[in-house]
PDB file of C-alpha atoms in Angstrom:
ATOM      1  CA  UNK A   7       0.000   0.000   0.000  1.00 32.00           C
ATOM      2  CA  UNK A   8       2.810   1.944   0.584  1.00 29.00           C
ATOM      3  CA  UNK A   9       4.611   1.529  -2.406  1.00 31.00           C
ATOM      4  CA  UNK A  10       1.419   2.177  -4.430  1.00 31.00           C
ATOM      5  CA  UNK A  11       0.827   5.802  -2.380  1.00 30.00           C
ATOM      6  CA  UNK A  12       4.196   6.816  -2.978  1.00 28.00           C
ATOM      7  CA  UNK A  13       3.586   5.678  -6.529  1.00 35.00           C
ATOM      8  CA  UNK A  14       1.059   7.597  -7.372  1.00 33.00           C
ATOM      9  CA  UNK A  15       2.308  10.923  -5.753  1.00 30.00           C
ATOM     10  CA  UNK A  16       5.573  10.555  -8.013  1.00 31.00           C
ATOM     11  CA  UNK A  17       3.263  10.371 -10.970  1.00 32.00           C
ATOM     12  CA  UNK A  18       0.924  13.150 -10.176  1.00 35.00           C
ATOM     13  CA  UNK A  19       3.917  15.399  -9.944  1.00 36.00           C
ATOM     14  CA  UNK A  20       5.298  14.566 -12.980  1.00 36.00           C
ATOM     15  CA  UNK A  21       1.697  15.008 -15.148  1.00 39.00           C
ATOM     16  CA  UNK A  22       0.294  17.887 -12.671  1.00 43.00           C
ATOM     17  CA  UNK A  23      -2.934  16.225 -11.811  1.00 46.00           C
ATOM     18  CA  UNK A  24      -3.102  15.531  -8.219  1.00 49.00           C
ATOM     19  CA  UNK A  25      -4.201  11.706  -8.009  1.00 49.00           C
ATOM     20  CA  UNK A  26      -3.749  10.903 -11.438  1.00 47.00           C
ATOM     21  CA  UNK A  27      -1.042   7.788 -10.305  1.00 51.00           C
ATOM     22  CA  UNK A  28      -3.582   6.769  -7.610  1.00 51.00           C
ATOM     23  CA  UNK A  29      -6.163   6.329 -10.513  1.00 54.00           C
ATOM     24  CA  UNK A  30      -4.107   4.628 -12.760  1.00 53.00           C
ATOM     25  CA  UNK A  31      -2.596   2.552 -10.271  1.00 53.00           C
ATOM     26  CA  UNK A  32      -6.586   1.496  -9.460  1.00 53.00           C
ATOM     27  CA  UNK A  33      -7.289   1.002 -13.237  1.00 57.00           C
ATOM     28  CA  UNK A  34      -4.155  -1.549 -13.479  1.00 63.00           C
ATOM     29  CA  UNK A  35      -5.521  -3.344 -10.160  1.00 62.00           C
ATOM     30  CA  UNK A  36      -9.028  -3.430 -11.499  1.00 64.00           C
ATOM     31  CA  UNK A  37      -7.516  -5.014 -15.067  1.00 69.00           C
ATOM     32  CA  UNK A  38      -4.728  -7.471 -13.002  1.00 73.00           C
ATOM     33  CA  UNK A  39      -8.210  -8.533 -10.899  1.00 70.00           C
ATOM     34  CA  UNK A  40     -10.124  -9.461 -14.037  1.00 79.00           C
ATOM     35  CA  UNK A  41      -6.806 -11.245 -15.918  1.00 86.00           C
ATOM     36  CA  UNK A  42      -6.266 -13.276 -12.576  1.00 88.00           C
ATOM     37  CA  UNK A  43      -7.896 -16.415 -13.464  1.00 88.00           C
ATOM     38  CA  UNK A  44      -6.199 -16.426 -17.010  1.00 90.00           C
ATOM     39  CA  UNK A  45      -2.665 -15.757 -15.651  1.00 91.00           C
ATOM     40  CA  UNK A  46      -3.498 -18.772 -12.496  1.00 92.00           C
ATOM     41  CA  UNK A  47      -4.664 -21.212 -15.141  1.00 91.00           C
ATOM     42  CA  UNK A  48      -1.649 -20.158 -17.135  1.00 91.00           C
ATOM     43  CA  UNK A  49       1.014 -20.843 -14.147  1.00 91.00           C
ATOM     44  CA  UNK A  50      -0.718 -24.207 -12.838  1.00 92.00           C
ATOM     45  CA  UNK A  51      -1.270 -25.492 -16.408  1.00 90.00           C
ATOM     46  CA  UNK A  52       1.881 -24.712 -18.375  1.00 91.00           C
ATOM     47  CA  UNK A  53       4.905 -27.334 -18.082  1.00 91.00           C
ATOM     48  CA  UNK A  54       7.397 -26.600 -15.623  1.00 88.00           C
ATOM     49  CA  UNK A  55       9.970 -28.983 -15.385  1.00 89.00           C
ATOM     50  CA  UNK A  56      13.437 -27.003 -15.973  1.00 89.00           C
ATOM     51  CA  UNK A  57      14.909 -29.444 -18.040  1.00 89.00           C
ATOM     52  CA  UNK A  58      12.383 -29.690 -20.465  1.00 90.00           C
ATOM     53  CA  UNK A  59      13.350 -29.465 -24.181  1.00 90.00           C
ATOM     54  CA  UNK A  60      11.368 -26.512 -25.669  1.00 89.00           C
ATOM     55  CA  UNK A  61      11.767 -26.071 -29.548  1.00 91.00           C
ATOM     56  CA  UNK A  62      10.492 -22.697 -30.714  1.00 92.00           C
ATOM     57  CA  UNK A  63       9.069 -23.858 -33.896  1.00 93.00           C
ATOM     58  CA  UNK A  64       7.326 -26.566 -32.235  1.00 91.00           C
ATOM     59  CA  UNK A  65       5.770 -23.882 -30.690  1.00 89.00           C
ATOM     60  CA  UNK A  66       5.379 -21.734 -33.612  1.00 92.00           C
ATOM     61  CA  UNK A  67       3.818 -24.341 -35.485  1.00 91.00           C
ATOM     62  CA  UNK A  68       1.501 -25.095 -32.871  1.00 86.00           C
ATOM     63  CA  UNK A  69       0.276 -21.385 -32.649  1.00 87.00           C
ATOM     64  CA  UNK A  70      -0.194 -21.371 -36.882  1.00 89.00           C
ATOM     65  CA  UNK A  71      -2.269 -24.420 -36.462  1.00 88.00           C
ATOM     66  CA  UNK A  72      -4.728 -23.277 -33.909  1.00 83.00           C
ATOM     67  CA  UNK A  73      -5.109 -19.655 -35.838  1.00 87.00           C
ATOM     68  CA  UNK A  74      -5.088 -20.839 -39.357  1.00 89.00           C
ATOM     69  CA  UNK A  75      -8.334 -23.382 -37.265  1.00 84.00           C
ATOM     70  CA  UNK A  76     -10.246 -19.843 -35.603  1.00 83.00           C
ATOM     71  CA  UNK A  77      -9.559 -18.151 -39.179  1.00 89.00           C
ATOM     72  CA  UNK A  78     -11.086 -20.838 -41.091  1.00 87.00           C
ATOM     73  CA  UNK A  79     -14.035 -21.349 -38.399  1.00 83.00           C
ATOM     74  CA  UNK A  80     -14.818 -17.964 -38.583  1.00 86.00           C
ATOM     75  CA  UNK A  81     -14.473 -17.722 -42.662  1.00 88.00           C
ATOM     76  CA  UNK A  82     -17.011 -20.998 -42.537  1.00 84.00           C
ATOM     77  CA  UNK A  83     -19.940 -18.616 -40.137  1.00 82.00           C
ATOM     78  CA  UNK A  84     -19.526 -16.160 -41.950  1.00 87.00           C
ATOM     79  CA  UNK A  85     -19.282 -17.619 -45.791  1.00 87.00           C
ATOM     80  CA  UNK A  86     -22.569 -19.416 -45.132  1.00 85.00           C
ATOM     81  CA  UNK A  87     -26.357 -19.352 -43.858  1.00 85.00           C
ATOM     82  CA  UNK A  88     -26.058 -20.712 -40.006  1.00 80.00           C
ATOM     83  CA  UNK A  89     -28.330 -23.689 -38.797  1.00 78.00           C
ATOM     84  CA  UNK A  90     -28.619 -22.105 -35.531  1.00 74.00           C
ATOM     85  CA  UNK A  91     -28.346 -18.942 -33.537  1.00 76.00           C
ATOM     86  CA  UNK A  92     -24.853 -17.531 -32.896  1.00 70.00           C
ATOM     87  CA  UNK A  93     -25.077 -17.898 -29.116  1.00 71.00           C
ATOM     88  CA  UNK A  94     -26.110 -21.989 -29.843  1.00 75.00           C
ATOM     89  CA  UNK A  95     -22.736 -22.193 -31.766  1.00 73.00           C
ATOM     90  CA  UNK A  96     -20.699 -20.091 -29.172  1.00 72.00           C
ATOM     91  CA  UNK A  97     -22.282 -22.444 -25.921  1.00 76.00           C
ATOM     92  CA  UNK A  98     -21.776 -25.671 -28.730  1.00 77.00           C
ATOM     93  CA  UNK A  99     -17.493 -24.610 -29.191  1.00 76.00           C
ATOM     94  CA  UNK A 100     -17.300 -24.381 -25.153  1.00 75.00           C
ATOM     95  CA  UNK A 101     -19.336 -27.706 -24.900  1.00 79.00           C
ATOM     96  CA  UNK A 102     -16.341 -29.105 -27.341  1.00 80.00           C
ATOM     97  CA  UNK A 103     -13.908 -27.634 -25.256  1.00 80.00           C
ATOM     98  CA  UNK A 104     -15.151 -28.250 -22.122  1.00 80.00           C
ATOM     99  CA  UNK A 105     -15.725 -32.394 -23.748  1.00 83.00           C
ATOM    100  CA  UNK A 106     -12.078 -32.607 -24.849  1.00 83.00           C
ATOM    101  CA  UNK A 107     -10.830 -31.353 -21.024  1.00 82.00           C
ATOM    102  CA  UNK A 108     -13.425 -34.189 -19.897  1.00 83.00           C
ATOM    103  CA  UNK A 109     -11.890 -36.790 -22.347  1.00 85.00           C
ATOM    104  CA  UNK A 110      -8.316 -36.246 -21.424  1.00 83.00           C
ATOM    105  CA  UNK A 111      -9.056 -36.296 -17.490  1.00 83.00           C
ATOM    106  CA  UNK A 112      -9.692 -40.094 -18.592  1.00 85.00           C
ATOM    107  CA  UNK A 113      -7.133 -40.398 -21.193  1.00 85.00           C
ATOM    108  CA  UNK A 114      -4.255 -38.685 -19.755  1.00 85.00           C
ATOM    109  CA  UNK A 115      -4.293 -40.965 -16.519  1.00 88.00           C
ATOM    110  CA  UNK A 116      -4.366 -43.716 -18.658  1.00 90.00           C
ATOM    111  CA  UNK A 117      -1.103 -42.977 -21.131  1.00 89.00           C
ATOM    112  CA  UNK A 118       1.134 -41.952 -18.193  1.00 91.00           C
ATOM    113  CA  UNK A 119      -0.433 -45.117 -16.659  1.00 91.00           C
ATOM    114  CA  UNK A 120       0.823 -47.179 -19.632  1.00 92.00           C
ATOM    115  CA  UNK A 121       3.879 -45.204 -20.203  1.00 93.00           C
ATOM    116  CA  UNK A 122       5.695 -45.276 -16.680  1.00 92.00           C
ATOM    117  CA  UNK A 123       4.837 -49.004 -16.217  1.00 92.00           C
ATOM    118  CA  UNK A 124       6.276 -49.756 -19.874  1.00 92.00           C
ATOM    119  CA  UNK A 125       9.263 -48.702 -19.335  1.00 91.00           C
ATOM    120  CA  UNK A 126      12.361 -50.344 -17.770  1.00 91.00           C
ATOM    121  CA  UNK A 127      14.069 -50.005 -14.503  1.00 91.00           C
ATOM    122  CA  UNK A 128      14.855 -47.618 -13.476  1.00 90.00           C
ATOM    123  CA  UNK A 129      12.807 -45.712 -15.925  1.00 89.00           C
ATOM    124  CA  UNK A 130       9.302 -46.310 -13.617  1.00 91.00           C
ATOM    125  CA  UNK A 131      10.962 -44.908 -10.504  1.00 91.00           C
ATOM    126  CA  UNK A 132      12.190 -42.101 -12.354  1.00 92.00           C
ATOM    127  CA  UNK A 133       8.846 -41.062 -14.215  1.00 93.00           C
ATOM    128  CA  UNK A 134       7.294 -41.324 -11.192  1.00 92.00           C
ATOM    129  CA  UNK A 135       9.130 -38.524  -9.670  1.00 92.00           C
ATOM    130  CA  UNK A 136       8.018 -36.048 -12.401  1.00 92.00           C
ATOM    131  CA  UNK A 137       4.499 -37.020 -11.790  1.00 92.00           C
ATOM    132  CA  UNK A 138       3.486 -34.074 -10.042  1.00 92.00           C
ATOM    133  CA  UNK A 139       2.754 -31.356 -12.649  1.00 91.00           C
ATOM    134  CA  UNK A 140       0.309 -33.879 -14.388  1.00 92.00           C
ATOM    135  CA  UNK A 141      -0.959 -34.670 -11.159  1.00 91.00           C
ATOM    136  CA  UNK A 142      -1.653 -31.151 -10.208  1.00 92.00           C
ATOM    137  CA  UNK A 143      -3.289 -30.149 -13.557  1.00 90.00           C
ATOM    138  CA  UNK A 144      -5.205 -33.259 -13.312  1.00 88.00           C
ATOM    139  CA  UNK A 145      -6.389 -32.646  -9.510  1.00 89.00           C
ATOM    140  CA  UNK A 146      -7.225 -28.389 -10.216  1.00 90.00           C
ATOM    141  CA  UNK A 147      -9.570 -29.439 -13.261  1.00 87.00           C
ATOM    142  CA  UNK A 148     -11.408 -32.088 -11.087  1.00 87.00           C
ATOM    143  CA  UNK A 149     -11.326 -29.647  -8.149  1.00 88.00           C
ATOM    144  CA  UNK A 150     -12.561 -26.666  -9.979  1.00 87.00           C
ATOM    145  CA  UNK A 151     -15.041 -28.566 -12.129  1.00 84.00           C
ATOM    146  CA  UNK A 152     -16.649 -29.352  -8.305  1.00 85.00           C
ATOM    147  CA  UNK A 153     -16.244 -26.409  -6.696  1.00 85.00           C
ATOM    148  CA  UNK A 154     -17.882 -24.542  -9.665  1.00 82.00           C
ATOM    149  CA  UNK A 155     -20.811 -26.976  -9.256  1.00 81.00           C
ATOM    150  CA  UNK A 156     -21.085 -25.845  -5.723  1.00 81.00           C
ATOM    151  CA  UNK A 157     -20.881 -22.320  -5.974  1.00 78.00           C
ATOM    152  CA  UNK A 158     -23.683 -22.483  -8.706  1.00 75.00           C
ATOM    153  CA  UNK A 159     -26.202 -24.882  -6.716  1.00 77.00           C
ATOM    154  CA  UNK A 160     -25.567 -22.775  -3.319  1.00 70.00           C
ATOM    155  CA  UNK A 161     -25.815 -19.668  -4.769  1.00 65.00           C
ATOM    156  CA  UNK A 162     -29.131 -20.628  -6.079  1.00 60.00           C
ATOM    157  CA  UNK A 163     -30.831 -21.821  -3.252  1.00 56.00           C
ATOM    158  CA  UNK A 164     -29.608 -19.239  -1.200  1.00 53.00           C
ATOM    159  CA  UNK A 165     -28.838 -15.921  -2.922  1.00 57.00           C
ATOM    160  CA  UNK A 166     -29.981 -13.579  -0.553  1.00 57.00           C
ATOM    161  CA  UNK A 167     -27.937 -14.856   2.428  1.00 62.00           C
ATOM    162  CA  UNK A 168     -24.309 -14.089   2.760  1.00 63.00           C
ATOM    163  CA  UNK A 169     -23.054 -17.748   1.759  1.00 63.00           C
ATOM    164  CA  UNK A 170     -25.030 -17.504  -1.647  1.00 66.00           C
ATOM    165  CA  UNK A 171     -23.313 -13.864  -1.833  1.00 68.00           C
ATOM    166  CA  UNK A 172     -19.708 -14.988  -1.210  1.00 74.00           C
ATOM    167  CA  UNK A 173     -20.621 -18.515  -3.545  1.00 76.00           C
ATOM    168  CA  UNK A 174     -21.804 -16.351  -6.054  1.00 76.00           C
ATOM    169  CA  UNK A 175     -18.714 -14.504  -6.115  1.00 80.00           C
ATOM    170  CA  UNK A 176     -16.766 -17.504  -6.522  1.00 82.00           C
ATOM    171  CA  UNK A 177     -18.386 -18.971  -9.008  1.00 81.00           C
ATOM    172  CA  UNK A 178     -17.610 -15.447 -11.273  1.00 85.00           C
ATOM    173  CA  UNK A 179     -14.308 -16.334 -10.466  1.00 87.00           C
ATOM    174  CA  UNK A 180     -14.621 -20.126 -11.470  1.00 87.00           C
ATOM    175  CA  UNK A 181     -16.137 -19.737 -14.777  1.00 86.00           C
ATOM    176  CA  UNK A 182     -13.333 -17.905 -16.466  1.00 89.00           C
ATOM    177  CA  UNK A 183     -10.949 -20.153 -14.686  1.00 91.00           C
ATOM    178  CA  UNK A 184     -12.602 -23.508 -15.558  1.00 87.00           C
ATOM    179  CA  UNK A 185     -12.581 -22.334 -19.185  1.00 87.00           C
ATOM    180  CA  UNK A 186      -8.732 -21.171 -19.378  1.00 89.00           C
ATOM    181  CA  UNK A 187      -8.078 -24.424 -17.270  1.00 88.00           C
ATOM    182  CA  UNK A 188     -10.075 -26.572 -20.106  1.00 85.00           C
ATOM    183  CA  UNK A 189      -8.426 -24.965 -22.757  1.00 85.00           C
ATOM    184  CA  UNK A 190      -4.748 -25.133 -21.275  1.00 89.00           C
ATOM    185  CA  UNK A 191      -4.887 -28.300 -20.355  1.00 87.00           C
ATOM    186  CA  UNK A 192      -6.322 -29.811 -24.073  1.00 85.00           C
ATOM    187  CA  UNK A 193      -3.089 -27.040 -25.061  1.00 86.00           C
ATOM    188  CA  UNK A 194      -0.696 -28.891 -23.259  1.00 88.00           C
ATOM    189  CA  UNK A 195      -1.966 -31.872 -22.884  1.00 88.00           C
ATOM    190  CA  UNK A 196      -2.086 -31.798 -19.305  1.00 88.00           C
ATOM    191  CA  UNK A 197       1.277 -31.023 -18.343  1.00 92.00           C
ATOM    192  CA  UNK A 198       2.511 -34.495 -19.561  1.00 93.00           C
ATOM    193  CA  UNK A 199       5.307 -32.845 -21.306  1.00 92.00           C
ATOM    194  CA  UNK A 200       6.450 -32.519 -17.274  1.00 94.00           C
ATOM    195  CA  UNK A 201       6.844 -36.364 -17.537  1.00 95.00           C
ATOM    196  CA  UNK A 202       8.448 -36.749 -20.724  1.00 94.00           C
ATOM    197  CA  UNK A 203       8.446 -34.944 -24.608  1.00 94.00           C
ATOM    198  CA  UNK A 204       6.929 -37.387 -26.025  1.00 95.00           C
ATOM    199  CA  UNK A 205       3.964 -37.718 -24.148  1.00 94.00           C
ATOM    200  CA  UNK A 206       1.959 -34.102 -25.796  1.00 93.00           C
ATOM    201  CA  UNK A 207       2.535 -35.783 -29.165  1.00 94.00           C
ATOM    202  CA  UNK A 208       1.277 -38.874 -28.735  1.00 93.00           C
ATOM    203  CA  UNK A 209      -1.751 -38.044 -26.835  1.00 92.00           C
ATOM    204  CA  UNK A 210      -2.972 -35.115 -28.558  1.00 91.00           C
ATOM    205  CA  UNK A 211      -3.701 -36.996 -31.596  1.00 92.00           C
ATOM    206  CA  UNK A 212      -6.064 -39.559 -29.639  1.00 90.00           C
ATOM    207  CA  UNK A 213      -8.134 -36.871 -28.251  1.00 88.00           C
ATOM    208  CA  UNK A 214      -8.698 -34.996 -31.248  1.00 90.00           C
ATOM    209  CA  UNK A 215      -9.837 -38.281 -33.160  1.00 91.00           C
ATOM    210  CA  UNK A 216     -12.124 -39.345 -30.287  1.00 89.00           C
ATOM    211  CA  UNK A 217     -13.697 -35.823 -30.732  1.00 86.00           C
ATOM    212  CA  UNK A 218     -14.142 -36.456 -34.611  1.00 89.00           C
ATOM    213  CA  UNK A 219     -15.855 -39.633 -33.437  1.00 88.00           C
ATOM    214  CA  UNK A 220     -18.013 -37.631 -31.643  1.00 84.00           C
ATOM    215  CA  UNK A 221     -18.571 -35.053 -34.076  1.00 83.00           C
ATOM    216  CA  UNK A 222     -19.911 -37.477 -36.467  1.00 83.00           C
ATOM    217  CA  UNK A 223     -22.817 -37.498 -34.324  1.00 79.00           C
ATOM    218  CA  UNK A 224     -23.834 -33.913 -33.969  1.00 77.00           C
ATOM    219  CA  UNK A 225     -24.872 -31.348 -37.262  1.00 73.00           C
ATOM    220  CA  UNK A 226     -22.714 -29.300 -38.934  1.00 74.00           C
ATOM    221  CA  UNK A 227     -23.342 -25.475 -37.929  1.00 78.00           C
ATOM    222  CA  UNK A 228     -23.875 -24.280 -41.069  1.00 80.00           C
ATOM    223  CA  UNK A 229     -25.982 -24.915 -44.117  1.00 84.00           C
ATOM    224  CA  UNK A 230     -22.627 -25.487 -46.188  1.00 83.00           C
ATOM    225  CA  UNK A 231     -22.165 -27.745 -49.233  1.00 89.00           C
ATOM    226  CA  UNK A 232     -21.108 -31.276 -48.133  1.00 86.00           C
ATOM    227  CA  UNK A 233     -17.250 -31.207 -49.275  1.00 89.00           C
ATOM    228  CA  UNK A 234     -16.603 -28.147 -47.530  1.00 88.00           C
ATOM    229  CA  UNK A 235     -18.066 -30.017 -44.760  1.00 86.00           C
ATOM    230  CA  UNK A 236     -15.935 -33.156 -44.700  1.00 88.00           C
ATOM    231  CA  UNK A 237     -13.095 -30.854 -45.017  1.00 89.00           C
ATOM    232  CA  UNK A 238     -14.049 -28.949 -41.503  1.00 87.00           C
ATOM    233  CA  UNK A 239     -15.227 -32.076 -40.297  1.00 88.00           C
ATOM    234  CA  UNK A 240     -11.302 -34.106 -41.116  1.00 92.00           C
ATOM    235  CA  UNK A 241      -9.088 -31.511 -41.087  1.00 90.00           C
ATOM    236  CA  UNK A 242      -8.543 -30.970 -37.564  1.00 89.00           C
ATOM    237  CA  UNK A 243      -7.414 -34.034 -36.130  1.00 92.00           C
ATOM    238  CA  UNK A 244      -5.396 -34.894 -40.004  1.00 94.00           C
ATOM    239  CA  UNK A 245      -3.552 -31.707 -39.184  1.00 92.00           C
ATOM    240  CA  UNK A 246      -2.994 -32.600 -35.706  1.00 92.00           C
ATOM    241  CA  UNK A 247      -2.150 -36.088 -36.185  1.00 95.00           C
ATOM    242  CA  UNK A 248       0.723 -34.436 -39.129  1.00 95.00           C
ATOM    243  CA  UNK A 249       1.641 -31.897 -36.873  1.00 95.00           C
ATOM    244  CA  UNK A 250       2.265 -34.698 -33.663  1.00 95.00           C
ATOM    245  CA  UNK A 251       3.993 -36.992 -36.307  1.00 96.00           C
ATOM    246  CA  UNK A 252       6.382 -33.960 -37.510  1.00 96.00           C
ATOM    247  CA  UNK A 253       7.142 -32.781 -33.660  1.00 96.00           C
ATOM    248  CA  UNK A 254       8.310 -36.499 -32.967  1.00 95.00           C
ATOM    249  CA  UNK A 255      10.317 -36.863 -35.963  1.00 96.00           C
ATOM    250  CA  UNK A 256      11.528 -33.175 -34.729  1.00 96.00           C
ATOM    251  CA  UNK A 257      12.680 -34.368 -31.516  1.00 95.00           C
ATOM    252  CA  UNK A 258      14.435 -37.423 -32.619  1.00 95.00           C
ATOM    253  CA  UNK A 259      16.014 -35.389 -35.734  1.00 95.00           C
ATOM    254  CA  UNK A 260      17.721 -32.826 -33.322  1.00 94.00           C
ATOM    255  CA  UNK A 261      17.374 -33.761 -29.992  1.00 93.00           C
ATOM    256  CA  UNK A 262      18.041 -37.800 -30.086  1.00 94.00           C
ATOM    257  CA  UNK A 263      14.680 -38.166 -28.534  1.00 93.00           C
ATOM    258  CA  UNK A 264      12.433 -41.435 -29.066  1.00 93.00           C
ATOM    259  CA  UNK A 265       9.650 -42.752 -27.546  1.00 92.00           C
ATOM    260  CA  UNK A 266      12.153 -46.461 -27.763  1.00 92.00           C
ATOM    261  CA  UNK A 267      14.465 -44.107 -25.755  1.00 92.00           C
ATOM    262  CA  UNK A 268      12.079 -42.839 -23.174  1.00 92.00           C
ATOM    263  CA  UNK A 269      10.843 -46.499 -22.353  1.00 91.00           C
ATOM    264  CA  UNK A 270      14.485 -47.614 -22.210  1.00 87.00           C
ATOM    265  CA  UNK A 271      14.523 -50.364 -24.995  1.00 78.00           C
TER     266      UNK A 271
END
């Protein structure tokens, strides 16, 4: 508090209106407030282990996939007639998002499951130790998932009373947070880069198929002819599945990394 008085008094001398810093500094609090849950999700979800090999155009290609996807989304709204009503599509993308976060709190146990007891001694032991940033995205999805369900049903039956108040409150909080959770953690395939590089690339692509399979079930969006269709409907997970195969041939290209390696055979 201090440090943000004596802030703003240096500031208000220097532009000559007297609590101009004071204001500012409340307009940055008030904008650091509402970009809290996106920069938490972005610490607890993000890999952290310090030895991690990170390959900037892995990276970069990742980022070109995912905006060349939101161009050509929003091209394919806007290029034809929609089915439904623009607020059905928006609630049907954070259904798929919030679907792929549900899939890979099933799948992601189950690789790192299959990986750590594949591999030879002492490669189990080892694995196991890097565990816990997996562990932790896995256990903040699941907790928030529940404590978002509780802050909704309490602050509905009691919204007058200070615990609906104070729920309600939280679950403002929540609902930003659960999305940028369920979106970081499909990103990086819940921190299993942590464990070891090969994991993201080998996962990804079994999520995004499963989500095709699903997909197959549910209408298209748009009243669009039925190639342009197919194409929205398999390009995604063919692109991921290229982009996963290119990142693994990446790794073992420059880096010496296999998935033989990792399992110690």
């Amino acid at each position: 508090m201090i440090i943000i008085v004596m802030g703003a008094e240096r500031l208000s001398t220097y532009t000559g209106r007297p609590g101009a810093g004071r204001r500012d500094s409340d307009r940055n609090g008030c904008v650091t407030f509402l970009l809290l849950p996106f920069v938490l999700a972005g610490r607890i979800y993000r890999p952290g282990r310090p030895d991690r090999i990170v390959d900037e155009s892995i990276e970069r290609a990742q980022i070109a996939r995912t905006a060349i996807g939101i161009v050509a989304t929003c091209w394919l709204l806007f290029a034809y007639p929609l089915r439904e009503s623009a607020g059905s599509i928006v609630s049907d993308k954070v259904g798929e998002v919030v679907i792929s976060a549900g899939l890979l709190l099933v799948l992601g146990p189950i690789a790192l499951a299959v990986f750590v007891m594949s591999a030879r001694p002492p490669g189990p032991a080892f694995y196991r130790q890097r565990l816990r940033g997996p562990l932790t995205a896995l256990g903040t999805l699941f907790g928030t998932a529940l404590l978002f369900w509780f802050a909704v049903t309490q602050g509905t039956a009691g919204s007058m009373s200070p615990l609906g108040f104070g729920t309600g409150l939280l679950a403002l909080f929540l609902l930003p947070f659960g999305m940028a959770s369920a979106v970081l953690c499909v990103h990086h395939a819940f921190r299993t880069g942590d464990v070891h590089e090969v994991l993201p690339p080998l996962i990804t692509p079994v999520l995004v198929w499963a989500m095709f399979v699903l997909q197959l079930f549910d209408d298209v969006p748009v009243l669009a002819p039925l190639p342009v269709r197919l194409l929205f409907l398999i390009g995604p997970p063919v692109s991921v599945t290229a982009l996963s195969v290119w990142e693994l041939r990446r790794l073992r290209a420059r880096y010496g990394i296999t998935l033989r390696l990792a399992l110690g055979r």
